Short mmCIF file of C-alpha atoms and ligand atoms in Angstrom, two decimals:
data_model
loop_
_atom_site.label_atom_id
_atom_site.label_comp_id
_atom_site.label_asym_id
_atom_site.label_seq_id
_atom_site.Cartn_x
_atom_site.Cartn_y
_atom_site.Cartn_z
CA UNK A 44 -11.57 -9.59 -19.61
CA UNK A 45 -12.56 -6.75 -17.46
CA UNK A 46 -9.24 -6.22 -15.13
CA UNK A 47 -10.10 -6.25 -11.40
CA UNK A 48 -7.67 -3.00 -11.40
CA UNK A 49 -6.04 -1.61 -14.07
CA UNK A 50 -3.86 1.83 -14.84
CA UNK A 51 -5.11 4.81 -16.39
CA UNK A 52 -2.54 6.23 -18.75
CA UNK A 53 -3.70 9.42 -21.32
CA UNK A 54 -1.54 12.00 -23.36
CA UNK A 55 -0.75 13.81 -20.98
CA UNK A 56 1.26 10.92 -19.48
CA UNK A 57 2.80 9.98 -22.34
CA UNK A 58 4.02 13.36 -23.24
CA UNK A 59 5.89 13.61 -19.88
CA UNK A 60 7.69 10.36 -20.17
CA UNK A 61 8.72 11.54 -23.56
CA UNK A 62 9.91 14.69 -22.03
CA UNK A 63 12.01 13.16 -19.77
CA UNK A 64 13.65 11.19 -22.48
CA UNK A 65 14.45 13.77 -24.59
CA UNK A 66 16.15 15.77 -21.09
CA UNK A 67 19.68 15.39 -20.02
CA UNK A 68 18.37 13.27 -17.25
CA UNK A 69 17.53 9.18 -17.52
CA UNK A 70 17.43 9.04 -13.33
CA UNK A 71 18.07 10.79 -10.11
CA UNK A 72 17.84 14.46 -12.18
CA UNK A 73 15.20 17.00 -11.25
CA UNK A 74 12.27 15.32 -12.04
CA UNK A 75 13.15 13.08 -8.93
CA UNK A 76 12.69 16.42 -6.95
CA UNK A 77 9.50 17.65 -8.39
CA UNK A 78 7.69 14.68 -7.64
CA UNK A 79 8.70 14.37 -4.33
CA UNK A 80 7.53 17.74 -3.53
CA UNK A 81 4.29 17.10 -5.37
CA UNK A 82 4.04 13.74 -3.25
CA UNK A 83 4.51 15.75 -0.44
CA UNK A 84 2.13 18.27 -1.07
CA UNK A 85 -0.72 15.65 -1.33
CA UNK A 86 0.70 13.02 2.14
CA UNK A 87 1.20 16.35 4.12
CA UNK A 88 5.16 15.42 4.80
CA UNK A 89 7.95 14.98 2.77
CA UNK A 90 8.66 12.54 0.59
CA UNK A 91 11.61 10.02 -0.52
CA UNK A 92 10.64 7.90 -4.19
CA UNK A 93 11.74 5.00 -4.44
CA UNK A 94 11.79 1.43 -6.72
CA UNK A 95 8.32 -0.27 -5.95
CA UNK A 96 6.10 -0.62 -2.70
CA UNK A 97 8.35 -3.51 -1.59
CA UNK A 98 11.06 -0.93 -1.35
CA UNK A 99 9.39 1.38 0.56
CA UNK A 100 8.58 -1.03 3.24
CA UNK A 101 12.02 -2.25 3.68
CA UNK A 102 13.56 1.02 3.55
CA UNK A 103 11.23 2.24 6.34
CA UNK A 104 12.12 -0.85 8.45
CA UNK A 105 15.97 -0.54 7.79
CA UNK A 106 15.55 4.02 8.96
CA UNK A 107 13.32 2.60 11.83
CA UNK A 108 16.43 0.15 12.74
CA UNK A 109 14.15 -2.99 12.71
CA UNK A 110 16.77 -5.45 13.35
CA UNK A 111 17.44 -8.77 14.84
CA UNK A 112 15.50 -9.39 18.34
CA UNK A 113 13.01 -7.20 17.46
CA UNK A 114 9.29 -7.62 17.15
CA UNK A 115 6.66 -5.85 14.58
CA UNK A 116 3.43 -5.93 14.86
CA UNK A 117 0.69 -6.07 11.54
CA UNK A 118 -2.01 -6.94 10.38
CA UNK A 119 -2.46 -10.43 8.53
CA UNK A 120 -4.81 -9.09 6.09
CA UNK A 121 -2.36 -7.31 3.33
CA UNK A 122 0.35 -7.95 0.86
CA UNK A 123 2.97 -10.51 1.92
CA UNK A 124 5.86 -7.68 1.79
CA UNK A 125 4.36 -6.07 4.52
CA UNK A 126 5.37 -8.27 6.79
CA UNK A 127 8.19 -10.43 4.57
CA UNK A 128 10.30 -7.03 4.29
CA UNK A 129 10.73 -6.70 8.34
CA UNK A 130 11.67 -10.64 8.52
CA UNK A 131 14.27 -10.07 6.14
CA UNK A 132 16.07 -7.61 8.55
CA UNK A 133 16.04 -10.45 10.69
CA UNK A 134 13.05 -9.18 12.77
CA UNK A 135 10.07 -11.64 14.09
CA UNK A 136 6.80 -10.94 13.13
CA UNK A 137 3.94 -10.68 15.32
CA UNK A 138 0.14 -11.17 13.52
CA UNK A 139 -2.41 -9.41 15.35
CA UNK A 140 -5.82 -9.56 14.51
CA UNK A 141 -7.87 -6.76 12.19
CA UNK A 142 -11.31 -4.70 12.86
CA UNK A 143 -14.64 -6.88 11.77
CA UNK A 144 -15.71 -3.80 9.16
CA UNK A 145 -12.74 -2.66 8.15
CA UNK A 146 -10.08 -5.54 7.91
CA UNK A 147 -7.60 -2.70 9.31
CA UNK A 148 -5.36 -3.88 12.40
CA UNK A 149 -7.38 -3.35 15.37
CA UNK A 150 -5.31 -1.35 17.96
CA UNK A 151 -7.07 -3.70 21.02
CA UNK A 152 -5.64 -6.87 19.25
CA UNK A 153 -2.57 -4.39 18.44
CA UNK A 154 -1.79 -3.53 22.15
CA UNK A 155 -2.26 -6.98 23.37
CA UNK A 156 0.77 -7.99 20.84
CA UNK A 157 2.99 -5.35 22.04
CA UNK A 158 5.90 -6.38 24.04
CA UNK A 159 9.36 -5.06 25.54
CA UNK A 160 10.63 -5.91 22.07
CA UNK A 161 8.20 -4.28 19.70
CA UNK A 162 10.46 -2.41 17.59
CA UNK A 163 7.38 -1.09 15.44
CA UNK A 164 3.65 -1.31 14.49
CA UNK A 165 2.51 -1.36 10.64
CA UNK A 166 -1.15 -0.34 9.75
CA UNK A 167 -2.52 -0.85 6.47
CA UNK A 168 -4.90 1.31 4.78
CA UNK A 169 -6.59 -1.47 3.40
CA UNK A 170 -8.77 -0.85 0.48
CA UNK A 171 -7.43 2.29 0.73
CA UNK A 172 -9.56 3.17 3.76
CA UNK A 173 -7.49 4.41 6.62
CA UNK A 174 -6.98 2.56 9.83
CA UNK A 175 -7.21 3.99 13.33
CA UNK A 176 -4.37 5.72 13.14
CA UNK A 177 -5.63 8.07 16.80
CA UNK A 178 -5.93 4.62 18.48
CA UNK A 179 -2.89 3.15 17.08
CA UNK A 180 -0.27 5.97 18.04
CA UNK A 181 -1.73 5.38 21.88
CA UNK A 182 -0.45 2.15 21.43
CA UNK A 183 2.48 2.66 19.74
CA UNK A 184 3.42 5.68 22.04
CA UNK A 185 3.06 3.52 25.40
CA UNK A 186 5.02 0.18 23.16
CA UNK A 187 7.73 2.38 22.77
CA UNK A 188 7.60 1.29 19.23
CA UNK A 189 7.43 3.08 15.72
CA UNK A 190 4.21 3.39 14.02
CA UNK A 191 4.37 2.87 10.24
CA UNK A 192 1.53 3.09 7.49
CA UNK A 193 1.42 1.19 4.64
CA UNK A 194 -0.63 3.20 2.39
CA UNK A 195 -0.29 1.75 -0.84
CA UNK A 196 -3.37 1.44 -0.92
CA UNK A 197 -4.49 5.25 0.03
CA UNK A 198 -2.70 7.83 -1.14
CA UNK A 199 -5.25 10.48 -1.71
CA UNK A 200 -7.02 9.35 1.24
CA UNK A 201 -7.60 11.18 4.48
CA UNK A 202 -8.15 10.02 7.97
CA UNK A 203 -10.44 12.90 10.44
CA UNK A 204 -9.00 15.45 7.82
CA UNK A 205 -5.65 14.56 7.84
CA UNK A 206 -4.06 13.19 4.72
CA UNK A 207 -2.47 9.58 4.91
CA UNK A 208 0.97 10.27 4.90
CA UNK A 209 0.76 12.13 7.81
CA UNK A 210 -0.11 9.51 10.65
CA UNK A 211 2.37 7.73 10.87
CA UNK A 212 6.15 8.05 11.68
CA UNK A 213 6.90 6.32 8.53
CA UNK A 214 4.41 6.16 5.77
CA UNK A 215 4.94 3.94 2.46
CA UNK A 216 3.16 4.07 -0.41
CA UNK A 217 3.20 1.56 -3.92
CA UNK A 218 2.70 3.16 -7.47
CA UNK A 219 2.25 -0.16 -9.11
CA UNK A 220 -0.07 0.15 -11.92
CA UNK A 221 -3.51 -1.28 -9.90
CA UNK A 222 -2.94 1.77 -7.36
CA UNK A 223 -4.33 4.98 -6.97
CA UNK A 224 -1.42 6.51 -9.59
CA UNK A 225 1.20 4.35 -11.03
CA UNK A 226 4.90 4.86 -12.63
CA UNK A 227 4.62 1.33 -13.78
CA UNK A 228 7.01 0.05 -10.71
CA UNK A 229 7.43 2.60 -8.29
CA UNK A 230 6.59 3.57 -4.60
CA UNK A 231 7.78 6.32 -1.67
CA UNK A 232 8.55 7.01 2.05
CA UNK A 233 7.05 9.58 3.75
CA UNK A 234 8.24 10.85 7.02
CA UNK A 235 8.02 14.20 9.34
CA UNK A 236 11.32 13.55 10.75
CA UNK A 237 14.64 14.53 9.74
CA UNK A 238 16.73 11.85 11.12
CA UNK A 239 14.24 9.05 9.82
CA UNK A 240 13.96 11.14 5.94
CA UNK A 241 18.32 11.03 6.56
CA UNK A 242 18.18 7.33 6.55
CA UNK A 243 15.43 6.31 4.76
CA UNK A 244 17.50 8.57 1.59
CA UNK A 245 20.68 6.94 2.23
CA UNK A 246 19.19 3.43 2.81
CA UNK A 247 17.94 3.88 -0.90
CA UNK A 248 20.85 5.12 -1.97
CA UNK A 249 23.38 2.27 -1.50
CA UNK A 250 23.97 3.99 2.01
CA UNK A 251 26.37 6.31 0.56
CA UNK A 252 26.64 9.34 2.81
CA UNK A 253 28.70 12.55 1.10
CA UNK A 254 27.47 15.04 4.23
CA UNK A 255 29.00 13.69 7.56
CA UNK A 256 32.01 12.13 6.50
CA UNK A 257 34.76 10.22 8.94
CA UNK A 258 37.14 11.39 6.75
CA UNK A 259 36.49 14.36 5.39
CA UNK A 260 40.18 15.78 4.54
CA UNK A 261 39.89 12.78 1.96
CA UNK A 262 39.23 14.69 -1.38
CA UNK A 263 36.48 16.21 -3.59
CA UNK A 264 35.97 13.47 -4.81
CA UNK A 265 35.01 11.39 -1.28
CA UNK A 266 32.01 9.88 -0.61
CA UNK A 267 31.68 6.46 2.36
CA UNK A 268 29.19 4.09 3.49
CA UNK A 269 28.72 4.23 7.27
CA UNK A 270 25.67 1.71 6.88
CA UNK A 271 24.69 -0.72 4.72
CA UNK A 272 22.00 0.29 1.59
CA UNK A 273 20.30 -0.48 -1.55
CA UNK A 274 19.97 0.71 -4.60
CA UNK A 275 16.49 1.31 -4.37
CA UNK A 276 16.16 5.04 -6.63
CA UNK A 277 13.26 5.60 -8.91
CA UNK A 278 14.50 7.23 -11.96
CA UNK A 279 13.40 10.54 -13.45
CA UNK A 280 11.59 9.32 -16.31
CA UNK A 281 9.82 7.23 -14.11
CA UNK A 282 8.68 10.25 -11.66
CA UNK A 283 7.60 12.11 -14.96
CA UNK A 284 5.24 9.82 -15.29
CA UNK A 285 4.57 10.33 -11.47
CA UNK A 286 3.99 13.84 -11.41
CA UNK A 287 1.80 13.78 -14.71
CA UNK A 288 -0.17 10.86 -12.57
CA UNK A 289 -0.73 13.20 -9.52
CA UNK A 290 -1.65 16.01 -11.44
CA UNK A 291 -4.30 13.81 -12.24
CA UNK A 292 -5.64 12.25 -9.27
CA UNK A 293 -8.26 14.41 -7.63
CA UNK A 294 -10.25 12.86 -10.58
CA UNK A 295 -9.27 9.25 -9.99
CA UNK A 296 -10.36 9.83 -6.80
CA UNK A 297 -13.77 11.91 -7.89
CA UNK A 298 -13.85 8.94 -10.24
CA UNK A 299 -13.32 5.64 -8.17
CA UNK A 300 -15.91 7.28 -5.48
CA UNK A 301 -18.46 7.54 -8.18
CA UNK A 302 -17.83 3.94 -8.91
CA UNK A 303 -18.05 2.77 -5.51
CA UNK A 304 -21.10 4.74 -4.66
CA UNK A 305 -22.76 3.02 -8.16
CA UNK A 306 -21.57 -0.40 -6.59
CA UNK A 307 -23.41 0.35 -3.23
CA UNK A 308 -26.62 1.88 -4.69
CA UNK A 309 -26.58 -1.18 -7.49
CA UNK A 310 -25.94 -3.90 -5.51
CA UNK A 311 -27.99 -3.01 -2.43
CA UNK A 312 -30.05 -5.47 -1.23
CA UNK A 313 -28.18 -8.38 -3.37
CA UNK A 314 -28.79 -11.35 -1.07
CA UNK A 315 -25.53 -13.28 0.08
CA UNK A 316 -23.39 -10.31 -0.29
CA UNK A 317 -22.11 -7.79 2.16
CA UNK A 318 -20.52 -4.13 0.98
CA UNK A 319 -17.81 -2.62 2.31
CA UNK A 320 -17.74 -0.61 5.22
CA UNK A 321 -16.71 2.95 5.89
CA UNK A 322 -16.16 4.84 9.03
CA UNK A 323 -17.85 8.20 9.46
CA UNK A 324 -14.19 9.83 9.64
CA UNK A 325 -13.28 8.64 6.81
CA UNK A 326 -11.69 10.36 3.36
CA UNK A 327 -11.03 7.07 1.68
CA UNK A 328 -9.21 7.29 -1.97
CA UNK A 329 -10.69 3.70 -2.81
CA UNK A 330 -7.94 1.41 -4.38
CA UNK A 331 -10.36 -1.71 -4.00
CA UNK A 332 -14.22 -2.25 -3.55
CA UNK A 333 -14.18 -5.21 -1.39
CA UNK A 334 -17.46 -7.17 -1.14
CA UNK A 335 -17.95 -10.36 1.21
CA UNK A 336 -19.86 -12.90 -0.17
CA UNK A 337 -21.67 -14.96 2.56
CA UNK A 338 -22.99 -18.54 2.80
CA UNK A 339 -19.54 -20.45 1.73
CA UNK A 340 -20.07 -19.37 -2.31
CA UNK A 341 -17.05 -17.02 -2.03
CA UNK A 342 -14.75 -19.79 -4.56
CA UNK A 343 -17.94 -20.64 -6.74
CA UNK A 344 -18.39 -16.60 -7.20
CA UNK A 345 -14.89 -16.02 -8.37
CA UNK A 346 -15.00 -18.88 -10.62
CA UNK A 347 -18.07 -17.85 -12.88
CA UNK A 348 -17.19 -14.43 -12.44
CA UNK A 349 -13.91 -15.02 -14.23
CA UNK A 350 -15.31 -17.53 -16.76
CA UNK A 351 -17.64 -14.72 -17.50
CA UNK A 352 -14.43 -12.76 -18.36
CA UNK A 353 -14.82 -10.47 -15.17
CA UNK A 354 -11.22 -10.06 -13.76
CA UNK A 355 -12.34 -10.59 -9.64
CA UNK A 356 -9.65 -10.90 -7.54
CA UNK A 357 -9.00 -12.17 -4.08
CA UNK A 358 -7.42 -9.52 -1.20
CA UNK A 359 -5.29 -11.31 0.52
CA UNK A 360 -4.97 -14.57 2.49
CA UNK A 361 -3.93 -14.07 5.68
CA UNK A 362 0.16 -13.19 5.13
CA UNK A 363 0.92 -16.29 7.65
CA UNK A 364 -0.57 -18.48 5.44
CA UNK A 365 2.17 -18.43 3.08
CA UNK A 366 4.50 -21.40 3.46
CA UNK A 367 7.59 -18.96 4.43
CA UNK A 368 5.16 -18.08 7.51
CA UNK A 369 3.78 -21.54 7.92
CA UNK A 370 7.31 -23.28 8.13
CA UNK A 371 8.43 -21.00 10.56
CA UNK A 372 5.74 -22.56 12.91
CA UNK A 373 2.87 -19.37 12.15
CA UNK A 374 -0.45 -21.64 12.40
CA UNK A 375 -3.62 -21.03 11.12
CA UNK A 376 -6.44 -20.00 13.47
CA UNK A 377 -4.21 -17.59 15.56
CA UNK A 378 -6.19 -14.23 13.87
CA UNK A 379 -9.74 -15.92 13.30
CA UNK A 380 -11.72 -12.12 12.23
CA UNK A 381 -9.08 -11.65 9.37
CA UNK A 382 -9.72 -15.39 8.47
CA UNK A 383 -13.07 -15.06 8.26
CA UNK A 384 -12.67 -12.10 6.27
CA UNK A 385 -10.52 -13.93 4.00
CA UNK A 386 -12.98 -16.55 3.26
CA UNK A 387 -15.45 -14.18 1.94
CA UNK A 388 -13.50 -11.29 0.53
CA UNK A 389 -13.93 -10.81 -3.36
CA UNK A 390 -12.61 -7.66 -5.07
CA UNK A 391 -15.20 -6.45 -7.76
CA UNK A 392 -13.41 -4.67 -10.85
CA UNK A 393 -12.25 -1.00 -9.33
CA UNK A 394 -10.71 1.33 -11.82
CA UNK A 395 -10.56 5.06 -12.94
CA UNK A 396 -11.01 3.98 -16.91
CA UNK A 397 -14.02 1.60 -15.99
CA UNK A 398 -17.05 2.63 -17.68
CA UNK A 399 -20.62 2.76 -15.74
CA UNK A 400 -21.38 -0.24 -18.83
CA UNK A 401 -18.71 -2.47 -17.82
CA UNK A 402 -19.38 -1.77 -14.21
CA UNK A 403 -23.39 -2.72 -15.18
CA UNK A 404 -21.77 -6.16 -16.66
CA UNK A 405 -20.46 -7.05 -13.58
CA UNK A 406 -23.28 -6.02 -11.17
CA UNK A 407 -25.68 -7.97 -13.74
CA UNK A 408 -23.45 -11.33 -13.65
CA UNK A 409 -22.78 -10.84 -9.99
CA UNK A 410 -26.86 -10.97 -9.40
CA UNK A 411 -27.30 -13.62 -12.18
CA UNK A 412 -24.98 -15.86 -9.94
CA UNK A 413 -26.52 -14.85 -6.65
CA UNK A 414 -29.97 -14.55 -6.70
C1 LIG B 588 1.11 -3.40 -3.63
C2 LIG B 588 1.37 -3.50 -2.18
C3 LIG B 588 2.66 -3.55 -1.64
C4 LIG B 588 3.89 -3.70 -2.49
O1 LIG B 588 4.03 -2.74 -3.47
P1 LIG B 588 4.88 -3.07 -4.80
O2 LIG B 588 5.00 -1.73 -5.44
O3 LIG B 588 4.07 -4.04 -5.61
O4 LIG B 588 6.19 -3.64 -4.38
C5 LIG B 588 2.82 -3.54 -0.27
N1 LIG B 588 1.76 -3.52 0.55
C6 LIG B 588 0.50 -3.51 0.08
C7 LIG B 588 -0.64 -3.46 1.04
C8 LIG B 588 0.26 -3.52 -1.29
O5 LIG B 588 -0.99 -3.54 -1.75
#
């Protein structure tokens, strides 16, 4: 089976995790720090690691004090934790509706869902192409609200020369292995600000604070909890790997455009099937190639493609579809572009180990079924 996404792990990853096995450090030892000022290096602010993507998301939420009578506005068209992780804190959800070419949040449909209580607004780079990030502070900025990026689908991506990481108040990124660099489970926070970074550390941290004590005359040995946290740390063997993976990706990026631009010049003129879009302004680190595949075959597509042993996926059904959504009265219909997106979207098999042969399996199988 060719994987719709897969990792790509050499020697030089290996030897690092070794490395860090043979140190004096397992987790939270200097390895911790050097990738987070690598990570920072590449999203243009600095940088908190942490467990998964998941993490990340929550963690931003909790330092942005999403809470209970708040509102956040996304996009329906990403990963469930996107907008699961800000219901958990006990926020509500609002699902506004994404662009037509980019299935990014639209900052029109954005605005229009902003009320007193929007407490943020989360973009998603989806497909790793950034969203309108210019547009999307406007709104945020006149919401009173907290823009956020999920970018675990584009780190290594740039948006009008800025790097993704950047945007944003709060930026999260995944390291899972189908994403642009993996440590197996793993993820991060960026942010600009200091009070935000101060949270978003001790959030992950069980909210153990050992600076600005209450009781400071308590002994060396003193540490409280003003807030509530999680023990959300990546460990250092795990940001080995992390560091040896960044090192590396200027060429999974060189790499996964030189796959996508194959896709586009190879599947050109394919009837029933539309290729992704791209913005003038945009730097896109492509995590997915997402085609659309027209005339209601979309299901009948993925099947033979898998029975043919192609790995296709499907990216994502609307996040209110899920029954956690659905039972708390979300209906389908209320963000029709992203559900028409949906109905068409197919992943094709995006990876930075994927030879130009495999890749001429699945454009050949693809036009077998299609034309
Ligand atoms: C993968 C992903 C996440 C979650 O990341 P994990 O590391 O798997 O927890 C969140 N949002 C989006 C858009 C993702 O693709």
């Amino acid at each position: 089976m060719i994987p719709y996404g897969r990792q790509s792990v050499d020697d030089s990853d290996v030897e690092a995790v070794v490395a860090a096995l043979r140190s004096d450090w397992l987790t939270t030892g200097p390895r911790v720090d050097a990738f987070e000022a690598e990570l920072a290096a590449v999203a243009g602010a600095p940088c908190a690691a942490v467990s998964n993507g998941t993490a990340a998301l929550h963690t931003a939420y909790a330092a942005a004090r999403v809470g209970p009578g708040d509102e956040v506005v996304t996009t329906p068209m990403t990963f469930v934790a996107t907008a699961s992780t800000a219901a958990m804190l006990g926020a509500t959800v609002v699902f506004a509706d994404v662009e037509e070419d980019t299935a990014n949040l639209d900052p029109a449909a954005a605005s229009a869902a902003t009320t007193a209580r929007t407490r943020a607004i989360t973009a998603v780079d989806y497909a790793g192409h950034p969203a309108e990030y210019d547009d999307l502070r406007k709104v945020a900025d006149s919401a009173g609200a907290v823009l956020i990026a999920d970018a675990a689908h584009a780190i290594g991506s740039a948006y009008r020369g800025r790097p993704v990481g950047s945007l944003a108040d709060l930026t999260t990124f995944s390291f899972f292995p189908t994403k642009n660099l993996t440590t197996g489970e793993g993820g991060a926070v960026a942010t600009a600000d200091p009070a935000l970074m101060a949270r978003v550390r001790r959030f992950r941290t069980v909210g153990i604070e050992r600076r600005e004590l209450r009781y400071p005359d308590e002994g060396g040995w003193h540490q409280e909890v003003p807030e509530f946290g999680l023990n959300y740390r990546l460990p250092d063997v795990l940001c080995a790997l992390g560091s040896s993976q960044l090192r590396r990706l200027a060429a999974f990026k060189a790499r996964r455009a030189a796959l996508s631009a194959r896709y586009d010049e190879l599947l050109a003129g394919v009837p029933g099937l539309r290729l992704p879009a791209r913005r003038a302004w945009a730097d896109p680190l492509r995590h997915l190639y997402p085609v659309r595949v027209l005339g209601g075959r979309r299901r009948e597509v993925y099947d033979r493609l898998r029975a043919a042993g192609i790995g296709v996926q499907v990216n994502y059904i609307p996040a209110y579809w899920h029954p956690v959504f659905a039972d708390l009265g979300y209906r389908r219909g209320m963000c029709p572009v992203a559900e028409a997106f949906y109905a068409e979207q197919l992943s094709l098999p995006l990876y930075a180990d994927l030879t130009d042969a495999e890749q001429d399996r699945v454009v050949a199988e693809l036009r077998r079924i299609l034309s």
